[in-house]
Coordinates of C-alpha atoms and ligand atoms in Angstrom, one line a residue:
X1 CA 64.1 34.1 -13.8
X2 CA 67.3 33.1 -12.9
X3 CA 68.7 30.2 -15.3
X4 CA 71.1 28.0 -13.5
X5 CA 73.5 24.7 -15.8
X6 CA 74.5 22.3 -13.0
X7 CA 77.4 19.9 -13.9
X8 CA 77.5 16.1 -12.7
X9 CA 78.9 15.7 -9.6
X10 CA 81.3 13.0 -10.7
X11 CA 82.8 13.0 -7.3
X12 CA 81.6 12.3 -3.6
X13 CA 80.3 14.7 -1.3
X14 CA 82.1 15.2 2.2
X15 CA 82.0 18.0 4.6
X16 CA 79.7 19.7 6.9
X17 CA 76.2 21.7 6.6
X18 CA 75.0 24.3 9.2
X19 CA 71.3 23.8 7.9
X20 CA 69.1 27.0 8.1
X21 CA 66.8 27.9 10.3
X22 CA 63.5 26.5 10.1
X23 CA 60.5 28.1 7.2
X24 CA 58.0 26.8 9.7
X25 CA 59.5 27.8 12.8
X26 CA 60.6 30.9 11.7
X27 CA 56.8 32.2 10.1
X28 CA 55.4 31.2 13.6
X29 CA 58.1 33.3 15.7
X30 CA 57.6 36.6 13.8
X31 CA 53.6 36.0 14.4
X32 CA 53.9 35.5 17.9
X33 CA 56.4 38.3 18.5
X34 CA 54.7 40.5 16.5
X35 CA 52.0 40.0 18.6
X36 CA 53.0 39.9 22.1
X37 CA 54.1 42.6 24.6
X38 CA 57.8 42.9 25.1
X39 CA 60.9 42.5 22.7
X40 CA 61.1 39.0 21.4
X41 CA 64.8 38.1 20.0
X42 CA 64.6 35.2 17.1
X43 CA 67.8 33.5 16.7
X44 CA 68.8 31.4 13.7
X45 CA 65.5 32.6 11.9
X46 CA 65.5 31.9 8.1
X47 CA 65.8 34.7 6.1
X48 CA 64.3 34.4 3.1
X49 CA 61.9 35.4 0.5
X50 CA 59.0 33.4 2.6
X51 CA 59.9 34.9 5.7
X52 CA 60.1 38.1 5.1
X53 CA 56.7 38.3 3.7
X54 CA 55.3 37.6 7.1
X55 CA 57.7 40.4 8.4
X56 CA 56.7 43.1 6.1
X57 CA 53.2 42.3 6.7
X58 CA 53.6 43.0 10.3
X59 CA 55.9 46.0 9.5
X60 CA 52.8 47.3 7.6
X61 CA 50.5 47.0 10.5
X62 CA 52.9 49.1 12.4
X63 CA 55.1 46.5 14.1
X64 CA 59.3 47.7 14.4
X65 CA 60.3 44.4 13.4
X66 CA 64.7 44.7 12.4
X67 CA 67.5 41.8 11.6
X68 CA 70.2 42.8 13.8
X69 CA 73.4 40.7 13.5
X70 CA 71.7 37.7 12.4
X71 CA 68.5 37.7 15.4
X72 CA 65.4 39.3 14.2
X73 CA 64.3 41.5 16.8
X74 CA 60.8 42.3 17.4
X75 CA 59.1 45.1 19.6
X76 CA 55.8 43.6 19.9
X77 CA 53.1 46.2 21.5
X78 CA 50.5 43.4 22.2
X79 CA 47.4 42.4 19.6
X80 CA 45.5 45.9 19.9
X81 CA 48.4 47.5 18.9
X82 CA 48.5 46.4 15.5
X83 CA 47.2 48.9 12.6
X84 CA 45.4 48.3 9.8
X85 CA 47.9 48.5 6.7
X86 CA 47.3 51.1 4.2
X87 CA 48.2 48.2 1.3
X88 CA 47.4 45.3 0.3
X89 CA 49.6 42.8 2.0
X90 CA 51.5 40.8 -1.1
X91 CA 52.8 37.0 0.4
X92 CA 54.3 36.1 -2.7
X93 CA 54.8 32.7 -3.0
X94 CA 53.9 31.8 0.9
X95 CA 51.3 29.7 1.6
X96 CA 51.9 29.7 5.7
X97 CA 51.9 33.4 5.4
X98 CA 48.5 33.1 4.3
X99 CA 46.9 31.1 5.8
X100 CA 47.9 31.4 9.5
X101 CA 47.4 35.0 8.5
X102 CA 44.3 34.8 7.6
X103 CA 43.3 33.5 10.8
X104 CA 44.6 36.3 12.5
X105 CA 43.4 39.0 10.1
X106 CA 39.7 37.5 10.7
X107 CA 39.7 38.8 14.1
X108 CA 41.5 41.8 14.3
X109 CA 39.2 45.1 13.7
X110 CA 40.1 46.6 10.7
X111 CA 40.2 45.8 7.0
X112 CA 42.7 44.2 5.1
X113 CA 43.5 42.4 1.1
X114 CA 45.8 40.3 0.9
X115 CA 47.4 39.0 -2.9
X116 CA 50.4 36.5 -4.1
X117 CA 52.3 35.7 -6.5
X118 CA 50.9 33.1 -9.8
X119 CA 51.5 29.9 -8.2
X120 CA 50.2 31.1 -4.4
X121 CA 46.8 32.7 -6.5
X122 CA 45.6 28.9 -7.6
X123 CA 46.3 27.4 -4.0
X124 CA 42.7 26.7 -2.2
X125 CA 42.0 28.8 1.0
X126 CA 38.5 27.4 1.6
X127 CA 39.9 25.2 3.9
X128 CA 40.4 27.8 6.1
X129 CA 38.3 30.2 4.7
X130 CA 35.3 27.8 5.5
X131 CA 35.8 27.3 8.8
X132 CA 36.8 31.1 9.3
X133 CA 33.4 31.8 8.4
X134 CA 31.7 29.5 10.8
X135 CA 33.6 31.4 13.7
X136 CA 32.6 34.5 12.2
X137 CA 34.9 35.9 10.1
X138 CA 33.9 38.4 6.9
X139 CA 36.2 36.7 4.2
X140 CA 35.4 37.3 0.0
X141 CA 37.8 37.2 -2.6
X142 CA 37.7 35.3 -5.7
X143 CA 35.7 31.9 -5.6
X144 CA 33.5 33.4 -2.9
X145 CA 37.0 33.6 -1.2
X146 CA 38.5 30.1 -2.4
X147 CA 41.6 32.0 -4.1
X148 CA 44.2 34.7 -3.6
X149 CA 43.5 38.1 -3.8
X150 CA 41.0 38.0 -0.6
X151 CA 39.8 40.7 1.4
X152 CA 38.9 40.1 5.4
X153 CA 36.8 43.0 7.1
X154 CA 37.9 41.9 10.7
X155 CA 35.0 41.2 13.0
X156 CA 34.4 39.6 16.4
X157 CA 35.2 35.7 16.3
X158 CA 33.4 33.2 18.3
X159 CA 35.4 29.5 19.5
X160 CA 34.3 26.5 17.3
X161 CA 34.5 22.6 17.9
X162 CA 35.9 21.6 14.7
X163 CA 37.4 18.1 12.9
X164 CA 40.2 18.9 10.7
X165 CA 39.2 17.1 7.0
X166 CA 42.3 17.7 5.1
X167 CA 45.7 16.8 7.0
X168 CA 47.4 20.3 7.2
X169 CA 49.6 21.8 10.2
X170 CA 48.4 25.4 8.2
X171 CA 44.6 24.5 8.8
X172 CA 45.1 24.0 12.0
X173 CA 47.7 26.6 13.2
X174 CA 45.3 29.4 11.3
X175 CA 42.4 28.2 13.7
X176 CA 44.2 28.3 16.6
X177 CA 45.2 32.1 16.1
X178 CA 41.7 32.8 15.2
X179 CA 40.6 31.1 18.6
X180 CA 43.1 32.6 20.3
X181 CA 41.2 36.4 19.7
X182 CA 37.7 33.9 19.7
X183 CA 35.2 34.7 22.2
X184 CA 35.0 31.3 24.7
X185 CA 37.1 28.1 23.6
X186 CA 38.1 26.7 20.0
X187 CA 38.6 23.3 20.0
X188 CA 40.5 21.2 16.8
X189 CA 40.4 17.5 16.3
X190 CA 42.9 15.9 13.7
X191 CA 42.9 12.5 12.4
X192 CA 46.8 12.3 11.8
X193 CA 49.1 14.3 13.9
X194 CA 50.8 17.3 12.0
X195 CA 53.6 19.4 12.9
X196 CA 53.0 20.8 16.2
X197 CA 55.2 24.0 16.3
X198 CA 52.4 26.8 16.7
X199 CA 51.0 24.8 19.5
X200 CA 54.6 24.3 21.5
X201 CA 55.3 28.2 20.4
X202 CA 51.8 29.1 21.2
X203 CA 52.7 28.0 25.1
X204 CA 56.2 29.4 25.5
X205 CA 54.0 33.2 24.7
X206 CA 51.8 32.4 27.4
X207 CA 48.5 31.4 25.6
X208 CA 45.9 29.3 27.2
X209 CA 46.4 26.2 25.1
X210 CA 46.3 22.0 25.5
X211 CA 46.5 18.9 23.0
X212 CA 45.0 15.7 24.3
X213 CA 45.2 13.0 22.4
X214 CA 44.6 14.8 18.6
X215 CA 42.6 17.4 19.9
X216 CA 44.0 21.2 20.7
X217 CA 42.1 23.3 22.6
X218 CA 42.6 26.9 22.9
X219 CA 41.0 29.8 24.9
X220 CA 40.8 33.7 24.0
X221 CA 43.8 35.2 25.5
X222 CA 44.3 39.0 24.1
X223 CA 47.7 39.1 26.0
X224 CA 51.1 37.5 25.2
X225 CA 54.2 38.1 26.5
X226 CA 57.3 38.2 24.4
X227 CA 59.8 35.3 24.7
X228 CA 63.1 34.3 23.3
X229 CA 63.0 31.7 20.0
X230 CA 66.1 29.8 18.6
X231 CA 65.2 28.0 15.5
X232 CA 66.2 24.8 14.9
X233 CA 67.8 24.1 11.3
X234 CA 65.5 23.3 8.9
X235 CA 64.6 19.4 8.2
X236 CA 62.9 19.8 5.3
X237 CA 66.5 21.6 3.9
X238 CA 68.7 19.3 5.4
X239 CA 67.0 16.6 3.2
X240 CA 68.2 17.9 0.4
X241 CA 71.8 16.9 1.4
X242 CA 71.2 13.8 3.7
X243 CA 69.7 12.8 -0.3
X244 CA 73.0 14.0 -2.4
X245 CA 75.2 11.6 0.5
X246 CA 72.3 8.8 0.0
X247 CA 72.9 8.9 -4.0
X248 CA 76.1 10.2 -4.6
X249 CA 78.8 7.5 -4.2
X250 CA 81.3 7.3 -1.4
X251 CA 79.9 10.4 0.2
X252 CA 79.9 11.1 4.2
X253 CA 78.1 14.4 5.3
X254 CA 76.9 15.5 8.8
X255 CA 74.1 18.4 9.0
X256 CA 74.8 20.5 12.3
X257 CA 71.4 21.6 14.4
X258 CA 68.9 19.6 12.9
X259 CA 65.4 20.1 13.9
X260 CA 63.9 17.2 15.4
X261 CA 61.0 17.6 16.4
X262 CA 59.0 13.9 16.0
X263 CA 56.3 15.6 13.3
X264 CA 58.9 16.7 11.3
X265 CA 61.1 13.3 11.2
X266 CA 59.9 11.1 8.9
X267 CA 62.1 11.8 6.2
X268 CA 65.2 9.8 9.1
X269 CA 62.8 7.1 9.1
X270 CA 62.4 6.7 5.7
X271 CA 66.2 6.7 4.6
X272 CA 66.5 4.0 8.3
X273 CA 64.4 2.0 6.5
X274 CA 65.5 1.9 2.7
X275 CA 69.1 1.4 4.1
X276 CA 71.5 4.5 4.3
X277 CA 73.9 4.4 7.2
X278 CA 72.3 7.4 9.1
X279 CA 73.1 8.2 12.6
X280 CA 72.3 11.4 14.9
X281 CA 75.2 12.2 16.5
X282 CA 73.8 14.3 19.2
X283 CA 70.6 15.5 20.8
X284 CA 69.0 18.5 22.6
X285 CA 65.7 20.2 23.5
X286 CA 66.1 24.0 23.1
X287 CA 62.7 25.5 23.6
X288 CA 60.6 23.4 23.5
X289 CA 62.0 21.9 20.2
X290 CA 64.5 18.9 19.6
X291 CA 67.5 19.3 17.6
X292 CA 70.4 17.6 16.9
X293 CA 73.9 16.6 14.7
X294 CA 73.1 13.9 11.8
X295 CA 75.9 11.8 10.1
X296 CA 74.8 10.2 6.6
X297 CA 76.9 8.1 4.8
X298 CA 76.2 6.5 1.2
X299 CA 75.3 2.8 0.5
X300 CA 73.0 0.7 -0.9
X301 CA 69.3 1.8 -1.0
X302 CA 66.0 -0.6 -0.7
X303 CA 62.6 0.8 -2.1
X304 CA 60.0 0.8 0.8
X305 CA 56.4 2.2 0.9
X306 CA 55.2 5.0 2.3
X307 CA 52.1 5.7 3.7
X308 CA 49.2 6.5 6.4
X309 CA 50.6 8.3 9.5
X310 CA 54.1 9.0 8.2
X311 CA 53.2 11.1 5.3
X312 CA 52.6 14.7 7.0
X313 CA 55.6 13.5 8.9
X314 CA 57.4 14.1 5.7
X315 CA 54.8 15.5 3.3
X316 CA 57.6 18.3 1.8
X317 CA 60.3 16.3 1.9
X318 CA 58.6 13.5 -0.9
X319 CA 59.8 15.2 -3.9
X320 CA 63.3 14.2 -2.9
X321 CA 62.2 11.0 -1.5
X322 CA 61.2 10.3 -5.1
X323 CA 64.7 10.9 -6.1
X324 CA 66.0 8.5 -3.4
X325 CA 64.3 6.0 -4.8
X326 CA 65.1 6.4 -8.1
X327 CA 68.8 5.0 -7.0
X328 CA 67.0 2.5 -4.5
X329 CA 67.1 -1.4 -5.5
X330 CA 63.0 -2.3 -6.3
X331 CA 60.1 -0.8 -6.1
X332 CA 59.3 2.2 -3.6
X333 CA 55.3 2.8 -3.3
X334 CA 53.9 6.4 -2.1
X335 CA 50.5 7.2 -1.0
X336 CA 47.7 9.1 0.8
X337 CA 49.6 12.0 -0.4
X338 CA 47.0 14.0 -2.4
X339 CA 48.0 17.0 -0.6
X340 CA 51.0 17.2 -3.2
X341 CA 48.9 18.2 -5.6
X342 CA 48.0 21.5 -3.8
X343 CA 51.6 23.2 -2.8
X344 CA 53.5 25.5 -4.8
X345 CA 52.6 23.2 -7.9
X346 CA 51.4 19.9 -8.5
X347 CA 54.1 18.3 -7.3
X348 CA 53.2 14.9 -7.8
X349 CA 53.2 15.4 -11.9
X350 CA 56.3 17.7 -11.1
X351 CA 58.3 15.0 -10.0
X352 CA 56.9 12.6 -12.3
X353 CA 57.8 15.0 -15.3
X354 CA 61.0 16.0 -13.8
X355 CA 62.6 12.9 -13.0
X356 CA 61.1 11.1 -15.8
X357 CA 62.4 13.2 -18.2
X358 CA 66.2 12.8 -16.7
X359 CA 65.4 9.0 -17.7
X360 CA 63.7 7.5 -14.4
X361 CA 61.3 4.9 -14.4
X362 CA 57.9 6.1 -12.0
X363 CA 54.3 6.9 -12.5
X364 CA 51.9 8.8 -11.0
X365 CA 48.5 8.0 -8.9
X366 CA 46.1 10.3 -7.8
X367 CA 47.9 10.1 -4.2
X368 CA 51.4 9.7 -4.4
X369 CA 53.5 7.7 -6.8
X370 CA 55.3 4.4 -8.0
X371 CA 58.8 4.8 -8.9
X372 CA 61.1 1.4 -10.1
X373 CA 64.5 1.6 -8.9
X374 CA 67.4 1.5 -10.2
X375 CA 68.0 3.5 -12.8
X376 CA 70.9 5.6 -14.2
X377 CA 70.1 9.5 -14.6
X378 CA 71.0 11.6 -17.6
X379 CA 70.6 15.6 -17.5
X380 CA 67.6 17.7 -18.9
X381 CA 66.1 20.9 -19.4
X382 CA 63.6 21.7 -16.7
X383 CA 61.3 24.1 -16.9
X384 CA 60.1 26.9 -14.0
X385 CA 57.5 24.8 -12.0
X386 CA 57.5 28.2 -9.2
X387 CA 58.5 25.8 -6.9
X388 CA 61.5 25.7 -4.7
X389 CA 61.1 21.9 -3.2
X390 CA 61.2 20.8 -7.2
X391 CA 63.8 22.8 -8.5
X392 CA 66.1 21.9 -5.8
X393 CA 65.3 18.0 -6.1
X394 CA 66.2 18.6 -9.8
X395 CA 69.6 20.2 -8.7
X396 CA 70.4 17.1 -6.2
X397 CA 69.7 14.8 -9.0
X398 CA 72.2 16.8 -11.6
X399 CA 74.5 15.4 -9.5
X400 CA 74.3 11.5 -10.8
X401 CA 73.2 12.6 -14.1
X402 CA 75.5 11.7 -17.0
X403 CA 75.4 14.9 -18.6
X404 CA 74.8 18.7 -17.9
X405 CA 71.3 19.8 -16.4
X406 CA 69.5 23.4 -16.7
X407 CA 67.5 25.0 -14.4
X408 CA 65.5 27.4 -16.2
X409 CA 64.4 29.1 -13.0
X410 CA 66.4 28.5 -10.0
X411 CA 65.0 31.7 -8.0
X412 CA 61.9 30.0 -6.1
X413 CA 65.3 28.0 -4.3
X414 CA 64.9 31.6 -2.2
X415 CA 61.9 31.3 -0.4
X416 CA 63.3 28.8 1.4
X417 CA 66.7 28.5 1.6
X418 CA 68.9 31.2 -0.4
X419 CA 72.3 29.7 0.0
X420 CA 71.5 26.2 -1.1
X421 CA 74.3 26.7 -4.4
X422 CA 76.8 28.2 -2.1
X423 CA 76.2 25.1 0.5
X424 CA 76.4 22.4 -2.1
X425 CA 79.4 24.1 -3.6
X426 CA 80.9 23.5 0.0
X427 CA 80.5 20.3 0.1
X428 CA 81.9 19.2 -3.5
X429 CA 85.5 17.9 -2.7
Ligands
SPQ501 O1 54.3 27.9 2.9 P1 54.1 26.9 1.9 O2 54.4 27.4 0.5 O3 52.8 26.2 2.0 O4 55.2 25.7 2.2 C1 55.3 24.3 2.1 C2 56.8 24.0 1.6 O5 57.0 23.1 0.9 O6 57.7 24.7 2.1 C3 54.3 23.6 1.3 F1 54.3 23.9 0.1 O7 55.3 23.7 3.5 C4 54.2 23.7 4.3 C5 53.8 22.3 4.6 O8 53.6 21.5 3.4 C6 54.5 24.4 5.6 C7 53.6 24.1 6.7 C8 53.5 25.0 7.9 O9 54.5 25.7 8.1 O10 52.6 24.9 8.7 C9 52.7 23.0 6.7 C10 52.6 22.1 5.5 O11 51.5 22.5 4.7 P2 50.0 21.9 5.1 O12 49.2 22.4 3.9 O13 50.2 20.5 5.2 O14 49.6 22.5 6.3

């Protein structure tokens, strides 16, 4: 536990971010290196405590995985090379750990348990433990294999045709690697598009893989070949700030290497549409991905609703969204977000809690949230939710509060992004 007291702001924000490298991005790079042939270099990867759970996982299957001078470099000996791991494999707090892990563990031929930390041992994996088992896979753990710890006896896979029911770029990027060591072809179907990074990642390593429309199809391939990654910064951290500039008075930031990529971007939509003066600055496809410079500048905010097609587009980014709108004229409406109540906590009663009891006005639904702007912010104790998305939303709103807030547990802030004090601090003038 790692108690942090944040002081209002009582000042504007100005300066300049280098946003880390992408959580998603990152995860999906040390998979595919570790399993290709050939050294693949990651530069800009994120390194923190989410991370490197996916790289001591593949250390402990026997891959030479190191972080020299800031690029992770990975000596990937191809799938069969991989050994079975004489531990269980902790993820921590990880959820894309396990579950695109899982998909891979189902069809590799050896044994493995896997177990996590309190809040990653009440997330459901039957969403990818069901369809596991209809390709194949030898999956129990507690819940007939619903919750953390699991064990997977690896077996022999076959391709399935299926419709994605809950919106989730995990779901989907777990079947893909289970497809991808599948006998024939795995096909998967989703309603609303989610972030595509294992599929554009899964192509740059050589596998036999297409979308169409919402459908990926992808076709056993035992052999990848190692290619260079640069990771984009991370969106989903960058929101943090493009938030303190949107609330804090007078402030002006710009957030160098953005990622970009069009699943990723509805949080610049959002903050278009409820008024801030945001412009991207600059624009470039590196790999397959987009990124790009943003300027934000502060001024009056507009609540908006939220909704349908948009939310995966920015389903991590709503705690903060919530905040937004706290400082936004009116009323700002959130829904078909029920997947917030299954991430690192509930985080639709988190932000409720949290930014109700630093004197907002909002209420919960079961899918998302009403929040009545605008009110003024005063500080509070908040509690340890385990959750790094909630306790930095919480730090970001200290900043308008009248008084002093206190983080009773600021550590979850490292699974994701570990400098985020140091980077605020930076930008405090
Ligand atoms: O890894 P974890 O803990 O699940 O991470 C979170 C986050 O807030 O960082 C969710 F809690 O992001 C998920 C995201 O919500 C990362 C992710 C991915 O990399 O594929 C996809 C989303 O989850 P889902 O369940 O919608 O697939």
């Amino acid at each position: 536990m790692k108690r942090q007291t944040l002081k209002p702001a009582n000042r504007k924000l100005t300066g300049t971010i280098h946003v880390p490298g992408d959580k998603s991005i990152s995860h999906r790079a040390v998979i595919l290196g570790a399993i290709s042939e050939g050294r693949t270099e990651v530069k800009h990867f994120l390194n923190s405590e989410d991370i490197m759970r996916t790289v001591k996982a593949f250390q402990e299957m026997g891959v030479a995985i190191k972080n020299s001078r800031d690029v992770l470099v990975i000596e990937g000996k191809g799938i069969e090379a991989l050994e079975e791991p004489l531990h269980p494999l902790y993820f921590g707090n990880s959820g894309t750990t396990t579950r695109l892990m899982l998909g891979l563990l189902a069809g590799l031929p050896f044994f493995t348990s896997i177990h996590g930390d309190d809040s990653l041992t009440k997330r459901p994996m039957n969403r990818v433990v069901d369809p596991l088992k209809k390709m194949g896979a030898k999956i129990d753990g507690r819940d007939y294999g619903n919750l953390l710890p699991i064990s997977i006896r690896g077996s022999v896979l076959k391709g399935i045709d299926y419709k994605l029911p809950v919106k989730s770029a995990q779901v989907k990027s777990c079947l893909l690697l289970a497809g991808l060591l599948a006998e024939g072809t795995t096909k998967i179907t989703e309603d609303t598009l989610t972030r595509n990074h294992s599929e554009k990642m899964l192509k740059a390593f050589g596998a036999d893989i297409h979308t169409e429309n919402n459908t990926t199809t992808i076709t056993n391939k035992n052999k990848l070949t190692a290619s260079p990654v640069f990771v984009p910064g991370d969106i989903s951290s960058a929101a943090f700030f493009l938030a303190a500039a949107a609330i804090v008075p007078g402030s002006r930031l710009v957030l160098k290497n953005t990622g970009l990529n069009k699943t990723r971007t509805g949080i610049l939509d959002v903050l278009d549409e409820m008024g801030t003066g945001l412009e991207i600055l600059s624009e470039e496809e590196t790999g397959g991905e987009w990124t790009g410079d943003l300027q934000i500048t502060h001024t009056e905010l507009q609540g908006i609703t939220i909704e349908g097609e948009m939310i995966p587009r920015l389903i991590d980014e709503i705690p903060i969204i919530a905040l937004i709108a706290t400082q936004a004229e009116g009323t700002t409406i959130i829904r078909d977000a029920e997947e917030l109540r299954v991430k690192e906590t509930d985080r639709i009663q988190a932000v409720v809690d949290v930014l109700t009891s630093m004197g907002a006005n909002l209420e919960a639904t079961a899918d998302g949230m009403v929040i009545h702007g605008k009110t003024p912010l005063k500080g509070g104790i908040i509690p340890p939710y385990n959750d790094h998305r909630i306790a930095m939303m919480a730090a970001i709103a200290s900043l308008i509060a009248k008084d002093e807030t206190v983080l009773e547990d600021a550590s979850p802030i490292n699974t994701s992004y570990p400098d985020f004090f140091r980077d605020l601090n930076s930008v405090m003038n």
